[in-house]
Short mmCIF file of N, CA and C in Angstrom, two decimals:
data_model
loop_
_atom_site.label_atom_id
_atom_site.label_comp_id
_atom_site.label_asym_id
_atom_site.label_seq_id
_atom_site.Cartn_x
_atom_site.Cartn_y
_atom_site.Cartn_z
N UNK M 1 0.85 -1.18 0.00
CA UNK M 1 0.00 0.00 0.00
C UNK M 1 0.89 1.24 0.00
N UNK M 2 0.49 2.23 -0.78
CA UNK M 2 1.28 3.45 -0.89
C UNK M 2 0.38 4.67 -0.75
N UNK M 3 0.88 5.63 0.00
CA UNK M 3 0.22 6.93 0.06
C UNK M 3 0.78 7.75 -1.09
N UNK M 4 -0.11 8.15 -1.99
CA UNK M 4 0.30 8.83 -3.22
C UNK M 4 0.58 10.31 -3.01
N UNK M 5 -0.25 10.97 -2.21
CA UNK M 5 -0.13 12.43 -2.05
C UNK M 5 -0.88 12.87 -0.80
N UNK M 6 -0.54 14.06 -0.35
CA UNK M 6 -1.26 14.65 0.77
C UNK M 6 -1.26 16.16 0.61
N UNK M 7 -2.24 16.78 1.21
CA UNK M 7 -2.30 18.23 1.31
C UNK M 7 -3.17 18.53 2.53
N UNK M 8 -3.34 19.77 2.85
CA UNK M 8 -4.15 20.14 4.00
C UNK M 8 -5.55 19.55 3.82
N UNK M 9 -5.97 18.69 4.75
CA UNK M 9 -7.30 18.12 4.72
C UNK M 9 -7.51 16.97 3.75
N UNK M 10 -6.43 16.43 3.19
CA UNK M 10 -6.58 15.40 2.17
C UNK M 10 -5.39 14.44 2.16
N UNK M 11 -5.69 13.17 1.93
CA UNK M 11 -4.67 12.15 1.77
C UNK M 11 -5.13 11.25 0.63
N UNK M 12 -4.26 10.95 -0.31
CA UNK M 12 -4.59 10.08 -1.43
C UNK M 12 -3.82 8.78 -1.27
N UNK M 13 -4.58 7.67 -1.17
CA UNK M 13 -3.99 6.36 -0.97
C UNK M 13 -4.43 5.47 -2.12
N UNK M 14 -3.45 5.02 -2.88
CA UNK M 14 -3.72 4.17 -4.04
C UNK M 14 -4.84 4.73 -4.91
N UNK M 15 -4.77 6.03 -5.15
CA UNK M 15 -5.71 6.69 -6.05
C UNK M 15 -7.01 7.17 -5.44
N UNK M 16 -7.30 6.80 -4.20
CA UNK M 16 -8.54 7.22 -3.57
C UNK M 16 -8.26 8.36 -2.59
N UNK M 17 -9.05 9.43 -2.71
CA UNK M 17 -8.88 10.61 -1.86
C UNK M 17 -9.70 10.48 -0.58
N UNK M 18 -9.05 10.74 0.55
CA UNK M 18 -9.71 10.76 1.86
C UNK M 18 -9.65 12.18 2.39
N UNK M 19 -10.74 12.62 2.98
CA UNK M 19 -10.80 14.01 3.46
C UNK M 19 -11.15 14.11 4.94
N UNK M 20 -11.01 13.02 5.66
CA UNK M 20 -11.17 13.08 7.11
C UNK M 20 -10.06 12.24 7.75
N UNK M 21 -9.78 12.54 9.00
CA UNK M 21 -8.73 11.81 9.71
C UNK M 21 -8.98 10.31 9.57
N UNK M 22 -7.89 9.53 9.52
CA UNK M 22 -8.06 8.11 9.23
C UNK M 22 -7.03 7.24 9.91
N UNK M 23 -7.35 5.94 9.92
CA UNK M 23 -6.46 4.91 10.44
C UNK M 23 -6.24 3.89 9.33
N UNK M 24 -4.99 3.49 9.16
CA UNK M 24 -4.64 2.44 8.21
C UNK M 24 -4.19 1.23 9.04
N UNK M 25 -4.91 0.12 8.89
CA UNK M 25 -4.61 -1.10 9.64
C UNK M 25 -3.60 -1.96 8.89
N UNK M 26 -3.02 -2.90 9.60
CA UNK M 26 -1.99 -3.75 8.99
C UNK M 26 -2.54 -4.63 7.87
N UNK M 27 -3.85 -4.87 7.86
CA UNK M 27 -4.45 -5.67 6.79
C UNK M 27 -4.85 -4.81 5.58
N UNK M 28 -4.38 -3.54 5.57
CA UNK M 28 -4.60 -2.57 4.49
C UNK M 28 -5.98 -1.94 4.51
N UNK M 29 -6.76 -2.26 5.52
CA UNK M 29 -8.08 -1.65 5.68
C UNK M 29 -7.90 -0.21 6.14
N UNK M 30 -8.71 0.68 5.60
CA UNK M 30 -8.65 2.10 5.95
C UNK M 30 -9.99 2.49 6.55
N UNK M 31 -9.94 3.09 7.72
CA UNK M 31 -11.15 3.58 8.37
C UNK M 31 -11.00 5.09 8.48
N UNK M 32 -11.91 5.81 7.78
CA UNK M 32 -11.84 7.27 7.86
C UNK M 32 -12.89 7.77 8.86
N UNK M 33 -12.97 9.05 9.01
CA UNK M 33 -13.81 9.67 10.04
C UNK M 33 -13.36 9.22 11.43
N UNK M 34 -12.04 9.16 11.62
CA UNK M 34 -11.43 8.77 12.89
C UNK M 34 -11.42 9.99 13.81
N UNK M 35 -11.90 9.80 15.01
CA UNK M 35 -11.92 10.90 15.99
C UNK M 35 -11.14 10.49 17.22
N UNK M 36 -10.52 11.47 17.84
CA UNK M 36 -9.79 11.25 19.07
C UNK M 36 -10.57 11.80 20.24
N UNK M 37 -10.44 11.16 21.35
CA UNK M 37 -11.18 11.55 22.54
C UNK M 37 -10.83 12.96 22.98
N UNK M 38 -9.57 13.36 22.82
CA UNK M 38 -9.12 14.67 23.30
C UNK M 38 -8.63 15.58 22.18
N UNK M 39 -9.24 15.49 21.01
CA UNK M 39 -8.90 16.41 19.92
C UNK M 39 -7.48 16.29 19.43
N UNK M 40 -6.62 17.21 19.84
CA UNK M 40 -5.25 17.25 19.34
C UNK M 40 -4.26 16.48 20.21
N UNK M 41 -4.77 15.66 21.12
CA UNK M 41 -3.90 14.78 21.91
C UNK M 41 -4.21 13.35 21.50
N UNK M 42 -3.19 12.60 21.12
CA UNK M 42 -3.36 11.21 20.73
C UNK M 42 -3.19 10.33 21.96
N UNK M 43 -4.26 9.65 22.36
CA UNK M 43 -4.24 8.76 23.51
C UNK M 43 -4.16 7.31 23.05
N UNK M 44 -3.68 6.44 23.93
CA UNK M 44 -3.61 5.02 23.60
C UNK M 44 -4.99 4.49 23.21
N UNK M 45 -6.02 4.89 23.93
CA UNK M 45 -7.36 4.38 23.63
C UNK M 45 -7.85 4.81 22.25
N UNK M 46 -7.28 5.87 21.69
CA UNK M 46 -7.65 6.31 20.34
C UNK M 46 -7.19 5.32 19.28
N UNK M 47 -6.16 4.53 19.60
CA UNK M 47 -5.61 3.60 18.61
C UNK M 47 -5.60 2.15 19.13
N UNK M 48 -6.43 1.85 20.12
CA UNK M 48 -6.47 0.48 20.66
C UNK M 48 -6.76 -0.56 19.57
N UNK M 49 -7.67 -0.27 18.66
CA UNK M 49 -7.97 -1.23 17.60
C UNK M 49 -6.80 -1.39 16.64
N UNK M 50 -6.08 -0.30 16.40
CA UNK M 50 -4.88 -0.38 15.57
C UNK M 50 -3.82 -1.24 16.25
N UNK M 51 -3.64 -1.04 17.53
CA UNK M 51 -2.68 -1.84 18.30
C UNK M 51 -3.06 -3.32 18.24
N UNK M 52 -4.35 -3.61 18.32
CA UNK M 52 -4.85 -4.99 18.28
C UNK M 52 -4.63 -5.66 16.93
N UNK M 53 -4.35 -4.88 15.88
CA UNK M 53 -4.12 -5.46 14.55
C UNK M 53 -2.70 -6.00 14.40
N UNK M 54 -1.93 -6.02 15.49
CA UNK M 54 -0.60 -6.63 15.56
C UNK M 54 0.44 -5.99 14.63
N UNK M 55 0.59 -4.66 14.72
CA UNK M 55 1.62 -4.02 13.91
C UNK M 55 3.01 -4.19 14.52
N UNK M 56 4.01 -4.17 13.67
CA UNK M 56 5.39 -4.07 14.15
C UNK M 56 5.73 -2.61 14.40
N UNK M 57 5.08 -1.74 13.62
CA UNK M 57 5.34 -0.30 13.67
C UNK M 57 4.02 0.44 13.55
N UNK M 58 3.90 1.54 14.30
CA UNK M 58 2.78 2.46 14.13
C UNK M 58 3.36 3.84 13.83
N UNK M 59 2.80 4.46 12.81
CA UNK M 59 3.19 5.82 12.44
C UNK M 59 2.00 6.73 12.65
N UNK M 60 2.23 7.83 13.36
CA UNK M 60 1.17 8.82 13.58
C UNK M 60 1.53 10.08 12.81
N UNK M 61 0.70 10.40 11.82
CA UNK M 61 0.83 11.67 11.11
C UNK M 61 0.13 12.73 11.94
N UNK M 62 0.89 13.68 12.43
CA UNK M 62 0.38 14.63 13.43
C UNK M 62 -0.22 15.89 12.83
N UNK M 63 -0.49 15.88 11.53
CA UNK M 63 -1.07 17.03 10.85
C UNK M 63 -0.04 17.75 10.00
N UNK M 64 -0.51 18.63 9.17
CA UNK M 64 0.40 19.39 8.29
C UNK M 64 1.43 20.16 9.11
N UNK M 65 0.98 20.79 10.19
CA UNK M 65 1.87 21.57 11.05
C UNK M 65 2.29 20.82 12.31
N UNK M 66 1.87 19.57 12.45
CA UNK M 66 2.30 18.76 13.58
C UNK M 66 1.64 19.11 14.90
N UNK M 67 0.39 19.53 14.88
CA UNK M 67 -0.27 19.98 16.11
C UNK M 67 -0.88 18.87 16.95
N UNK M 68 -1.09 17.68 16.38
CA UNK M 68 -1.58 16.57 17.19
C UNK M 68 -0.37 15.97 17.92
N UNK M 69 -0.46 15.89 19.23
CA UNK M 69 0.67 15.44 20.04
C UNK M 69 0.29 14.14 20.75
N UNK M 70 1.14 13.10 20.64
CA UNK M 70 0.87 11.87 21.39
C UNK M 70 1.12 12.10 22.88
N UNK M 71 0.26 11.51 23.72
CA UNK M 71 0.53 11.57 25.15
C UNK M 71 1.84 10.84 25.41
N UNK M 72 2.57 11.30 26.40
CA UNK M 72 3.89 10.75 26.69
C UNK M 72 3.83 9.25 26.99
N UNK M 73 2.82 8.81 27.70
CA UNK M 73 2.69 7.40 28.07
C UNK M 73 2.45 6.50 26.87
N UNK M 74 1.94 7.04 25.80
CA UNK M 74 1.63 6.23 24.62
C UNK M 74 2.90 5.62 24.05
N UNK M 75 3.90 6.43 23.82
CA UNK M 75 5.14 5.91 23.25
C UNK M 75 5.76 4.87 24.16
N UNK M 76 5.80 5.13 25.45
CA UNK M 76 6.36 4.17 26.41
C UNK M 76 5.62 2.84 26.36
N UNK M 77 4.30 2.90 26.32
CA UNK M 77 3.47 1.71 26.29
C UNK M 77 3.71 0.89 25.02
N UNK M 78 3.78 1.56 23.88
CA UNK M 78 4.00 0.85 22.62
C UNK M 78 5.38 0.20 22.58
N UNK M 79 6.39 0.91 23.01
CA UNK M 79 7.74 0.37 23.01
C UNK M 79 7.82 -0.86 23.94
N UNK M 80 7.18 -0.79 25.10
CA UNK M 80 7.15 -1.93 26.03
C UNK M 80 6.47 -3.14 25.39
N UNK M 81 5.52 -2.88 24.51
CA UNK M 81 4.80 -3.96 23.81
C UNK M 81 5.55 -4.46 22.58
N UNK M 82 6.70 -3.88 22.31
CA UNK M 82 7.49 -4.30 21.15
C UNK M 82 7.05 -3.68 19.85
N UNK M 83 6.30 -2.59 19.92
CA UNK M 83 5.82 -1.91 18.71
C UNK M 83 6.63 -0.63 18.52
N UNK M 84 7.26 -0.50 17.37
CA UNK M 84 7.95 0.75 17.06
C UNK M 84 6.94 1.86 16.87
N UNK M 85 7.29 3.06 17.28
CA UNK M 85 6.35 4.18 17.18
C UNK M 85 7.07 5.41 16.67
N UNK M 86 6.52 5.98 15.61
CA UNK M 86 7.04 7.21 15.03
C UNK M 86 5.90 8.20 14.91
N UNK M 87 6.14 9.42 15.27
CA UNK M 87 5.15 10.46 15.04
C UNK M 87 5.86 11.67 14.46
N UNK M 88 5.18 12.28 13.49
CA UNK M 88 5.80 13.39 12.78
C UNK M 88 4.72 14.12 11.99
N UNK M 89 5.01 15.38 11.61
CA UNK M 89 4.10 16.06 10.69
C UNK M 89 3.89 15.20 9.44
N UNK M 90 2.78 15.41 8.77
CA UNK M 90 2.36 14.49 7.72
C UNK M 90 3.37 14.27 6.61
N UNK M 91 4.12 15.27 6.22
CA UNK M 91 5.10 15.07 5.15
C UNK M 91 6.06 13.94 5.51
N UNK M 92 6.66 14.04 6.68
CA UNK M 92 7.61 13.01 7.11
C UNK M 92 6.90 11.69 7.41
N UNK M 93 5.70 11.75 8.01
CA UNK M 93 4.96 10.53 8.33
C UNK M 93 4.59 9.76 7.06
N UNK M 94 4.20 10.45 6.01
CA UNK M 94 3.88 9.79 4.74
C UNK M 94 5.13 9.09 4.19
N UNK M 95 6.26 9.78 4.21
CA UNK M 95 7.51 9.18 3.73
C UNK M 95 7.86 7.94 4.55
N UNK M 96 7.73 8.03 5.88
CA UNK M 96 8.02 6.88 6.74
C UNK M 96 7.08 5.72 6.45
N UNK M 97 5.79 6.01 6.30
CA UNK M 97 4.83 4.95 6.00
C UNK M 97 5.19 4.26 4.69
N UNK M 98 5.44 5.03 3.66
CA UNK M 98 5.74 4.44 2.36
C UNK M 98 7.02 3.60 2.41
N UNK M 99 7.97 3.99 3.20
CA UNK M 99 9.22 3.24 3.33
C UNK M 99 9.04 1.99 4.20
N UNK M 100 8.49 2.17 5.40
CA UNK M 100 8.43 1.07 6.36
C UNK M 100 7.38 0.02 5.99
N UNK M 101 6.30 0.42 5.34
CA UNK M 101 5.25 -0.54 5.01
C UNK M 101 5.72 -1.58 3.99
N UNK M 102 6.82 -1.31 3.32
CA UNK M 102 7.39 -2.29 2.39
C UNK M 102 8.12 -3.40 3.13
N UNK M 103 8.53 -3.13 4.39
CA UNK M 103 9.39 -4.05 5.13
C UNK M 103 8.74 -4.66 6.37
N UNK M 104 7.75 -3.95 6.94
CA UNK M 104 7.19 -4.37 8.22
C UNK M 104 5.67 -4.26 8.21
N UNK M 105 5.03 -4.99 9.14
CA UNK M 105 3.58 -4.82 9.33
C UNK M 105 3.38 -3.44 9.94
N UNK M 106 2.89 -2.55 9.14
CA UNK M 106 2.81 -1.14 9.53
C UNK M 106 1.38 -0.67 9.61
N UNK M 107 1.04 -0.03 10.72
CA UNK M 107 -0.23 0.63 10.89
C UNK M 107 0.02 2.12 11.00
N UNK M 108 -1.00 2.91 10.76
CA UNK M 108 -0.82 4.35 10.82
C UNK M 108 -2.13 5.05 11.16
N UNK M 109 -1.99 6.25 11.67
CA UNK M 109 -3.13 7.12 11.88
C UNK M 109 -2.71 8.53 11.44
N UNK M 110 -3.62 9.22 10.80
CA UNK M 110 -3.30 10.53 10.26
C UNK M 110 -4.36 11.57 10.63
N UNK M 111 -3.89 12.66 11.18
CA UNK M 111 -4.69 13.87 11.38
C UNK M 111 -4.45 14.70 10.12
N UNK M 112 -5.49 15.03 9.38
CA UNK M 112 -5.28 15.60 8.05
C UNK M 112 -5.22 17.13 7.99
N UNK M 113 -5.54 17.77 9.07
CA UNK M 113 -5.49 19.24 9.01
C UNK M 113 -4.29 19.76 9.80
N UNK M 114 -4.52 20.64 10.70
CA UNK M 114 -3.44 21.35 11.40
C UNK M 114 -2.43 20.41 12.02
#
């Protein structure tokens, strides 16, 4: 699976345009209209189903300007579970997803705006 392009409020994955925050599962399923309990804070419970899909790596696209911030405990929890975790503004997160998904079971979540 490849992310083809992104812009403010939009992500194009294998030719299909998504215009709401989304989660990409390790089985290549995409669920859009993803909401977080605390808006611009990414909590573990926001991605529990993604974690349950048995990823080796999770990438969080934190928005165009990187305003979505993972809670500190999230990274610690994922690392303890043996899951690699990367979070970055969408440009870098898209590049990481496209690179790592070729080598590892990769899940991702993307905030598409700020």
